[in-house]
CSV table of C-alpha atoms and ligand atoms in Angstrom, one decimal:
chain,number,residue,atom,x,y,z
A,1,UNK,CA,-15.0,-6.4,1.5
A,2,UNK,CA,-16.9,-6.2,-1.8
A,3,UNK,CA,-20.1,-4.1,-1.9
A,4,UNK,CA,-23.3,-5.0,-3.7
A,5,UNK,CA,-22.0,-3.3,-6.9
A,6,UNK,CA,-18.7,-5.2,-7.0
A,7,UNK,CA,-16.5,-2.5,-5.6
A,8,UNK,CA,-13.6,-3.4,-3.3
A,9,UNK,CA,-13.8,-1.4,-0.1
A,10,UNK,CA,-10.3,-0.7,1.1
A,11,UNK,CA,-10.3,2.9,2.4
A,12,UNK,CA,-11.9,4.4,5.6
A,13,UNK,CA,-12.0,8.1,6.4
A,14,UNK,CA,-12.0,8.7,10.1
A,15,UNK,CA,-13.3,11.9,11.6
A,16,UNK,CA,-11.6,12.4,15.0
A,17,UNK,CA,-13.4,15.6,16.2
A,18,UNK,CA,-16.2,18.0,15.3
A,19,UNK,CA,-14.1,20.9,16.5
A,20,UNK,CA,-12.2,23.3,14.2
A,21,UNK,CA,-10.0,26.4,14.5
A,22,UNK,CA,-11.4,27.8,11.3
A,23,UNK,CA,-15.0,28.6,10.2
A,24,UNK,CA,-15.1,28.1,6.4
A,25,UNK,CA,-18.3,29.6,5.2
A,26,UNK,CA,-19.4,26.5,3.2
A,27,UNK,CA,-18.6,24.0,6.0
A,28,UNK,CA,-19.2,25.3,9.5
A,29,UNK,CA,-22.3,27.3,10.4
A,30,UNK,CA,-22.1,30.1,12.9
A,31,UNK,CA,-23.1,29.4,16.4
A,32,UNK,CA,-22.9,25.7,16.2
A,33,UNK,CA,-23.1,23.6,19.4
A,34,UNK,CA,-20.1,21.3,20.0
A,35,UNK,CA,-20.9,17.7,20.7
A,36,UNK,CA,-20.5,16.5,24.3
A,37,UNK,CA,-17.0,14.9,24.8
A,38,UNK,CA,-18.7,11.7,25.9
A,39,UNK,CA,-20.2,11.3,22.5
A,40,UNK,CA,-16.9,11.5,20.7
A,41,UNK,CA,-14.9,8.2,20.3
A,42,UNK,CA,-11.8,7.8,22.4
A,43,UNK,CA,-8.5,7.0,20.7
A,44,UNK,CA,-8.9,3.4,22.0
A,45,UNK,CA,-12.4,3.2,20.4
A,46,UNK,CA,-11.2,4.6,17.1
A,47,UNK,CA,-8.3,2.2,17.0
A,48,UNK,CA,-10.7,-0.7,17.8
A,49,UNK,CA,-12.9,0.2,14.8
A,50,UNK,CA,-9.8,0.6,12.6
A,51,UNK,CA,-8.5,-2.8,13.7
A,52,UNK,CA,-11.9,-4.4,13.0
A,53,UNK,CA,-12.0,-2.7,9.6
A,54,UNK,CA,-8.4,-3.8,8.8
A,55,UNK,CA,-9.3,-7.4,9.6
A,56,UNK,CA,-12.1,-7.0,7.0
A,57,UNK,CA,-9.7,-5.6,4.3
A,58,UNK,CA,-9.4,-1.9,5.0
A,59,UNK,CA,-5.8,-0.9,4.1
A,60,UNK,CA,-5.9,2.9,4.0
A,61,UNK,CA,-7.0,5.2,6.7
A,62,UNK,CA,-7.4,9.0,6.4
A,63,UNK,CA,-7.7,11.1,9.6
A,64,UNK,CA,-10.0,14.1,9.2
A,65,UNK,CA,-12.5,16.2,11.2
A,66,UNK,CA,-13.5,19.0,12.0
A,67,UNK,CA,-9.8,19.8,12.2
A,68,UNK,CA,-7.9,16.6,13.1
A,69,UNK,CA,-5.0,18.7,14.5
A,70,UNK,CA,-7.5,20.2,17.0
A,71,UNK,CA,-7.6,16.9,18.8
A,72,UNK,CA,-5.0,16.8,21.5
A,73,UNK,CA,-2.5,14.0,21.1
A,74,UNK,CA,-3.5,13.2,17.5
A,75,UNK,CA,0.1,11.8,16.9
A,76,UNK,CA,-0.6,9.1,19.5
A,77,UNK,CA,-3.7,8.0,17.6
A,78,UNK,CA,-1.7,8.1,14.3
A,79,UNK,CA,0.9,5.7,15.8
A,80,UNK,CA,-1.9,3.4,17.2
A,81,UNK,CA,-3.5,3.1,13.8
A,82,UNK,CA,-0.3,2.8,11.8
A,83,UNK,CA,0.7,-0.2,14.1
A,84,UNK,CA,-2.5,-2.1,13.3
A,85,UNK,CA,-1.9,-5.3,11.1
A,86,UNK,CA,-3.1,-4.7,7.6
A,87,UNK,CA,-3.0,-0.9,7.6
A,88,UNK,CA,-0.6,0.0,4.8
A,89,UNK,CA,-1.1,3.8,4.5
A,90,UNK,CA,-2.2,6.5,6.9
A,91,UNK,CA,-2.9,10.0,5.8
A,92,UNK,CA,-4.6,13.2,7.1
A,93,UNK,CA,-6.8,16.0,5.6
A,94,UNK,CA,-6.1,19.2,7.5
A,95,UNK,CA,-6.5,22.9,7.1
A,96,UNK,CA,-2.8,23.1,7.7
A,97,UNK,CA,-2.9,26.0,10.2
A,98,UNK,CA,-1.0,24.2,13.0
A,99,UNK,CA,0.6,21.5,10.9
A,100,UNK,CA,4.1,22.9,10.7
A,101,UNK,CA,4.9,22.4,14.4
A,102,UNK,CA,3.0,19.0,14.6
A,103,UNK,CA,4.6,17.4,11.5
A,104,UNK,CA,7.8,16.0,13.1
A,105,UNK,CA,5.7,14.0,15.6
A,106,UNK,CA,3.1,12.9,13.0
A,107,UNK,CA,5.8,11.7,10.6
A,108,UNK,CA,7.5,9.8,13.4
A,109,UNK,CA,4.2,8.2,14.2
A,110,UNK,CA,4.0,6.9,10.6
A,111,UNK,CA,1.9,9.5,8.7
A,112,UNK,CA,2.4,8.8,5.0
A,113,UNK,CA,0.8,11.9,3.4
A,114,UNK,CA,-1.1,15.0,4.0
A,115,UNK,CA,-3.9,16.8,2.1
A,116,UNK,CA,-3.9,20.5,2.9
A,117,UNK,CA,-7.1,22.4,2.2
A,118,UNK,CA,-6.4,25.8,0.6
A,119,UNK,CA,-8.9,27.6,-1.6
A,120,UNK,CA,-7.0,30.8,-2.3
A,121,UNK,CA,-3.6,32.4,-2.1
A,122,UNK,CA,-5.1,35.8,-1.5
A,123,UNK,CA,-4.8,36.8,2.1
A,124,UNK,CA,-8.0,38.9,2.4
A,125,UNK,CA,-10.0,36.3,0.5
A,126,UNK,CA,-8.6,33.5,2.7
A,127,UNK,CA,-9.7,35.5,5.7
A,128,UNK,CA,-13.1,36.1,4.2
A,129,UNK,CA,-13.7,32.4,3.4
A,130,UNK,CA,-12.3,30.9,6.7
A,131,UNK,CA,-12.9,33.7,9.1
A,132,UNK,CA,-9.2,33.8,10.2
A,133,UNK,CA,-6.0,35.5,8.9
A,134,UNK,CA,-4.0,32.3,8.8
A,135,UNK,CA,-2.8,32.0,5.2
A,136,UNK,CA,0.9,32.6,6.1
A,137,UNK,CA,0.7,29.7,8.6
A,138,UNK,CA,-0.8,27.3,6.0
A,139,UNK,CA,1.9,28.2,3.4
A,140,UNK,CA,4.6,27.6,6.0
A,141,UNK,CA,3.1,24.2,6.7
A,142,UNK,CA,3.1,23.3,3.0
A,143,UNK,CA,6.8,24.3,2.8
A,144,UNK,CA,7.6,22.3,5.9
A,145,UNK,CA,5.8,19.2,4.6
A,146,UNK,CA,7.6,19.3,1.3
A,147,UNK,CA,11.0,19.8,3.1
A,148,UNK,CA,10.3,16.8,5.3
A,149,UNK,CA,9.6,14.6,2.3
A,150,UNK,CA,6.0,13.7,3.0
A,151,UNK,CA,3.5,13.5,0.0
A,152,UNK,CA,1.5,16.7,-0.2
A,153,UNK,CA,-1.8,17.3,-1.9
A,154,UNK,CA,-3.7,20.6,-1.9
A,155,UNK,CA,-7.5,20.5,-1.9
A,156,UNK,CA,-9.1,23.7,-3.2
A,157,UNK,CA,-12.9,23.9,-3.2
A,158,UNK,CA,-14.0,26.1,-6.1
A,159,UNK,CA,-16.0,29.2,-5.3
A,160,UNK,CA,-17.2,31.9,-7.6
A,161,UNK,CA,-14.9,34.4,-5.9
A,162,UNK,CA,-11.8,32.1,-6.2
A,163,UNK,CA,-12.1,31.5,-9.9
A,164,UNK,CA,-9.8,34.5,-10.5
A,165,UNK,CA,-7.1,32.8,-8.4
A,166,UNK,CA,-7.2,29.4,-10.0
A,167,UNK,CA,-3.8,29.9,-11.7
A,168,UNK,CA,-2.2,30.9,-8.3
A,169,UNK,CA,-3.3,27.6,-6.9
A,170,UNK,CA,-2.1,25.8,-10.0
A,171,UNK,CA,1.3,27.4,-9.6
A,172,UNK,CA,1.8,25.5,-6.3
A,173,UNK,CA,2.4,22.3,-8.5
A,174,UNK,CA,5.0,24.0,-10.7
A,175,UNK,CA,8.3,23.6,-8.8
A,176,UNK,CA,7.4,21.0,-6.2
A,177,UNK,CA,5.9,17.5,-6.3
A,178,UNK,CA,2.6,18.8,-5.0
A,179,UNK,CA,-0.7,17.5,-6.5
A,180,UNK,CA,-3.2,20.3,-6.6
A,181,UNK,CA,-6.9,19.2,-6.7
A,182,UNK,CA,-9.9,21.3,-7.5
A,183,UNK,CA,-13.1,20.1,-5.8
A,184,UNK,CA,-16.6,20.9,-6.8
A,185,UNK,CA,-18.8,22.3,-4.0
A,186,UNK,CA,-21.1,19.5,-2.8
A,187,UNK,CA,-24.6,20.3,-1.5
A,188,UNK,CA,-24.0,19.0,2.0
A,189,UNK,CA,-24.8,21.2,5.0
A,190,UNK,CA,-23.8,24.8,4.4
A,191,UNK,CA,-22.4,23.9,1.0
A,192,UNK,CA,-26.0,23.5,-0.3
A,193,UNK,CA,-26.4,27.3,-0.4
A,194,UNK,CA,-23.4,27.7,-2.7
A,195,UNK,CA,-23.2,27.4,-6.4
A,196,UNK,CA,-21.3,24.3,-7.5
A,197,UNK,CA,-18.8,25.6,-10.1
A,198,UNK,CA,-17.8,22.8,-12.5
A,199,UNK,CA,-14.3,21.5,-12.8
A,200,UNK,CA,-14.7,21.9,-16.6
A,201,UNK,CA,-14.9,25.7,-16.0
A,202,UNK,CA,-11.6,25.5,-14.0
A,203,UNK,CA,-10.0,23.5,-16.8
A,204,UNK,CA,-11.0,26.2,-19.3
A,205,UNK,CA,-9.2,28.7,-17.2
A,206,UNK,CA,-6.1,26.5,-16.9
A,207,UNK,CA,-6.2,25.8,-20.7
A,208,UNK,CA,-6.0,29.5,-21.5
A,209,UNK,CA,-2.5,29.5,-20.0
A,210,UNK,CA,-1.5,25.9,-20.6
A,211,UNK,CA,-3.4,24.6,-23.7
A,212,UNK,CA,-1.2,21.5,-23.8
A,213,UNK,CA,-2.3,20.2,-20.4
A,214,UNK,CA,-2.6,16.4,-20.8
A,215,UNK,CA,-4.5,13.7,-18.9
A,216,UNK,CA,-2.2,11.3,-17.0
A,217,UNK,CA,-5.0,8.7,-17.8
A,218,UNK,CA,-4.8,7.5,-14.2
A,219,UNK,CA,-6.3,8.4,-10.9
A,220,UNK,CA,-3.8,7.8,-8.1
A,221,UNK,CA,-5.6,4.5,-7.5
A,222,UNK,CA,-6.9,5.6,-4.1
A,223,UNK,CA,-9.4,8.3,-4.8
A,224,UNK,CA,-11.9,10.1,-7.0
A,225,UNK,CA,-9.5,12.6,-8.6
A,226,UNK,CA,-8.7,12.7,-12.4
A,227,UNK,CA,-5.2,13.9,-12.9
A,228,UNK,CA,-3.6,16.0,-15.6
A,229,UNK,CA,0.0,17.1,-16.2
A,230,UNK,CA,1.5,20.4,-17.5
A,231,UNK,CA,4.9,20.1,-19.2
A,232,UNK,CA,7.6,21.3,-16.9
A,233,UNK,CA,5.5,21.0,-13.7
A,234,UNK,CA,6.8,18.8,-10.9
A,235,UNK,CA,3.3,18.0,-9.6
A,236,UNK,CA,-0.1,17.1,-11.2
A,237,UNK,CA,-3.4,18.9,-11.4
A,238,UNK,CA,-6.4,16.9,-10.2
A,239,UNK,CA,-10.2,17.4,-10.5
A,240,UNK,CA,-12.7,16.0,-8.1
A,241,UNK,CA,-15.9,16.7,-10.0
A,242,UNK,CA,-18.3,15.2,-7.5
A,243,UNK,CA,-21.4,17.0,-8.8
A,244,UNK,CA,-21.0,17.3,-12.5
A,245,UNK,CA,-19.3,13.9,-13.3
A,246,UNK,CA,-20.0,11.1,-10.9
A,247,UNK,CA,-17.0,9.1,-9.8
A,248,UNK,CA,-19.0,6.5,-7.9
A,249,UNK,CA,-18.1,3.5,-10.1
A,250,UNK,CA,-14.7,3.4,-8.5
A,251,UNK,CA,-15.7,4.4,-5.0
A,252,UNK,CA,-13.7,2.4,-2.5
A,253,UNK,CA,-14.5,4.1,0.8
A,254,UNK,CA,-16.6,4.3,3.9
A,255,UNK,CA,-16.6,7.1,6.5
A,256,UNK,CA,-16.6,7.0,10.3
A,257,UNK,CA,-17.9,10.1,12.1
A,258,UNK,CA,-16.4,11.3,15.3
A,259,UNK,CA,-19.4,9.8,17.2
A,260,UNK,CA,-18.9,6.4,15.7
A,261,UNK,CA,-21.5,6.4,12.9
A,262,UNK,CA,-20.3,4.5,9.9
A,263,UNK,CA,-21.5,6.0,6.6
A,264,UNK,CA,-21.4,4.0,3.4
A,265,UNK,CA,-21.9,7.1,1.2
A,266,UNK,CA,-21.3,10.9,1.7
A,267,UNK,CA,-24.6,11.8,0.1
A,268,UNK,CA,-27.1,9.9,2.3
A,269,UNK,CA,-27.8,9.9,6.0
A,270,UNK,CA,-27.9,6.1,6.2
A,271,UNK,CA,-25.4,4.1,8.0
A,272,UNK,CA,-24.7,2.0,11.1
A,273,UNK,CA,-24.0,3.2,14.7
A,274,UNK,CA,-20.8,1.4,15.8
A,275,UNK,CA,-20.4,3.2,19.1
A,276,UNK,CA,-23.2,1.3,20.6
A,277,UNK,CA,-21.7,-1.9,19.3
A,278,UNK,CA,-18.4,-1.5,21.1
A,279,UNK,CA,-19.6,0.2,24.2
A,280,UNK,CA,-22.3,-2.4,24.8
A,281,UNK,CA,-21.4,-5.3,22.5
A,282,UNK,CA,-18.6,-7.5,21.3
A,283,UNK,CA,-15.9,-7.2,18.6
A,284,UNK,CA,-17.8,-9.7,16.5
A,285,UNK,CA,-20.7,-7.3,16.6
A,286,UNK,CA,-18.5,-4.4,15.5
A,287,UNK,CA,-17.2,-6.4,12.5
A,288,UNK,CA,-20.7,-7.5,11.6
A,289,UNK,CA,-21.8,-3.8,11.7
A,290,UNK,CA,-19.0,-2.7,9.4
A,291,UNK,CA,-20.0,-5.4,6.9
A,292,UNK,CA,-23.6,-4.3,7.2
A,293,UNK,CA,-22.6,-0.7,6.3
A,294,UNK,CA,-20.7,-1.9,3.3
A,295,UNK,CA,-23.7,-4.0,2.2
A,296,UNK,CA,-25.8,-0.7,2.4
A,297,UNK,CA,-23.5,1.1,0.0
A,298,UNK,CA,-25.7,2.7,-2.8
A,299,UNK,CA,-24.7,2.6,-6.4
A,300,UNK,CA,-24.1,6.3,-6.6
A,301,UNK,CA,-24.7,9.7,-5.0
A,302,UNK,CA,-27.4,12.1,-6.0
A,303,UNK,CA,-25.6,15.5,-5.6
A,304,UNK,CA,-26.9,16.7,-9.0
A,305,UNK,CA,-30.4,16.6,-7.4
A,306,UNK,CA,-30.1,18.6,-4.2
A,307,UNK,CA,-33.6,17.6,-3.0
A,308,UNK,CA,-32.6,13.9,-2.9
A,309,UNK,CA,-29.6,14.4,-0.7
A,310,UNK,CA,-30.6,12.9,2.6
A,311,UNK,CA,-27.5,13.6,4.7
A,312,UNK,CA,-28.4,16.3,7.3
A,313,UNK,CA,-25.1,16.4,9.1
A,314,UNK,CA,-22.8,19.3,8.2
A,315,UNK,CA,-19.5,18.5,6.4
A,316,UNK,CA,-17.4,19.3,9.5
A,317,UNK,CA,-19.3,16.5,11.3
A,318,UNK,CA,-18.5,14.0,8.5
A,319,UNK,CA,-15.0,14.9,7.5
A,320,UNK,CA,-15.4,15.5,3.7
B,1,SAM,N1,-10.6,20.6,8.6
B,1,SAM,C1,-9.9,19.8,7.6
B,1,SAM,C2,-9.7,20.5,6.3
B,1,SAM,O1,-10.3,21.5,6.1
B,1,SAM,O2,-9.0,19.9,5.5
B,1,SAM,C3,-10.7,18.4,7.4
B,1,SAM,C4,-12.2,18.5,7.4
B,1,SAM,S1,-12.9,19.3,6.0
B,1,SAM,C5,-14.6,19.0,6.3
B,1,SAM,C6,-12.4,18.2,4.6
B,1,SAM,C7,-12.5,18.8,3.3
B,1,SAM,O3,-13.9,19.0,3.0
B,1,SAM,C8,-11.9,20.2,3.1
B,1,SAM,O4,-11.0,20.1,2.0
B,1,SAM,C9,-13.0,21.1,2.8
B,1,SAM,O5,-12.6,22.2,2.0
B,1,SAM,C10,-14.0,20.2,2.2
B,1,SAM,N2,-15.4,20.6,2.2
B,1,SAM,C11,-16.1,21.1,3.2
B,1,SAM,N3,-17.4,21.4,2.8
B,1,SAM,C12,-17.5,21.0,1.5
B,1,SAM,C13,-18.5,21.0,0.6
B,1,SAM,N4,-19.7,21.4,0.9
B,1,SAM,N5,-18.2,20.5,-0.7
B,1,SAM,C14,-17.0,20.1,-1.0
B,1,SAM,N6,-16.0,20.1,-0.2
B,1,SAM,C15,-16.2,20.5,1.1
B,2,SF4,FE1,-12.8,23.6,9.5
B,2,SF4,FE2,-12.0,22.1,7.5
B,2,SF4,FE3,-14.6,22.8,7.8
B,2,SF4,FE4,-12.8,24.7,7.2
B,2,SF4,S1,-13.4,22.9,5.9
B,2,SF4,S2,-14.4,24.8,8.8
B,2,SF4,S3,-11.1,24.0,8.2
B,2,SF4,S4,-13.5,21.5,9.1
């Protein structure tokens, strides 16, 4: 599918649940109401959307949430999606808390890579950001994923209080082929109340220790990160500067919420309700609705101007 600005749309992020075992301050508000189960797509429905999307040219699927591992039987969904004709790559974004024990089944189901969210290596700070004392479990999951040979990326959202720990996060890429990516806070949901620290500021900190850090002059071809390399490091350092340096020209993605709403852009509330199409319509209608969402894709986001952000869902309901 080609959108109105000539971009090839090949990647769909799929949120499988609005539930999560953590409460990151910038993502999940306190006292939220969980959506009724009947509103959440079943595995069969998610697979149906993925199959329709694959027939229209989607090649990469990323499972997200909420916390995707909080959805019981997620490995079954992974296998269903990986077996769809045209799906070349299946990955997951997870907080990593329960990943270690679920990895063998996920890899057997065909998972190709995992992005683990980790903003700090300081145990107390981790607890203060996420609400839970789970840093050890996440670190074990990272070790296990590396040992099992699956591609690992670390996503670290940059907060004022984590700036002092930037080099700890960088060190994760030293000895293992882990790509570490720093992400600017986006003004979506709870995140709107936080300062968005620029990736340039993070780069300055890294340059104090590694002045020869060099651009790899590539993204990984599938996402918005700009990658850099430090001599002697096994992995790369990436920057996702969503707010201070728009990456929209190369945007290749659409997003499916756990209730079946297809979003053409993270920043705006617009999109198409697919759930109604497959609960009360035909597969032709599902395909037409996916094409409609792609045709609605705006040229770019407006994160630099908080007042223009029209998305009212919280990040845990979209999937990041
Ligand atoms: N629970 C999983 C996890 O944490 O990886 C998947 C869902 S979470 C919403 C996906 C990603 O969005 C995480 O890396 C999280 O840190 C990031 N995120 C959440 N709110 C954000 C915000 N306002 N700005 C930037 N990234 C955000
Ligand atoms: Fe849960 Fe991920 Fe949001 Fe943290 S960022 S509250 S782990 S969905």
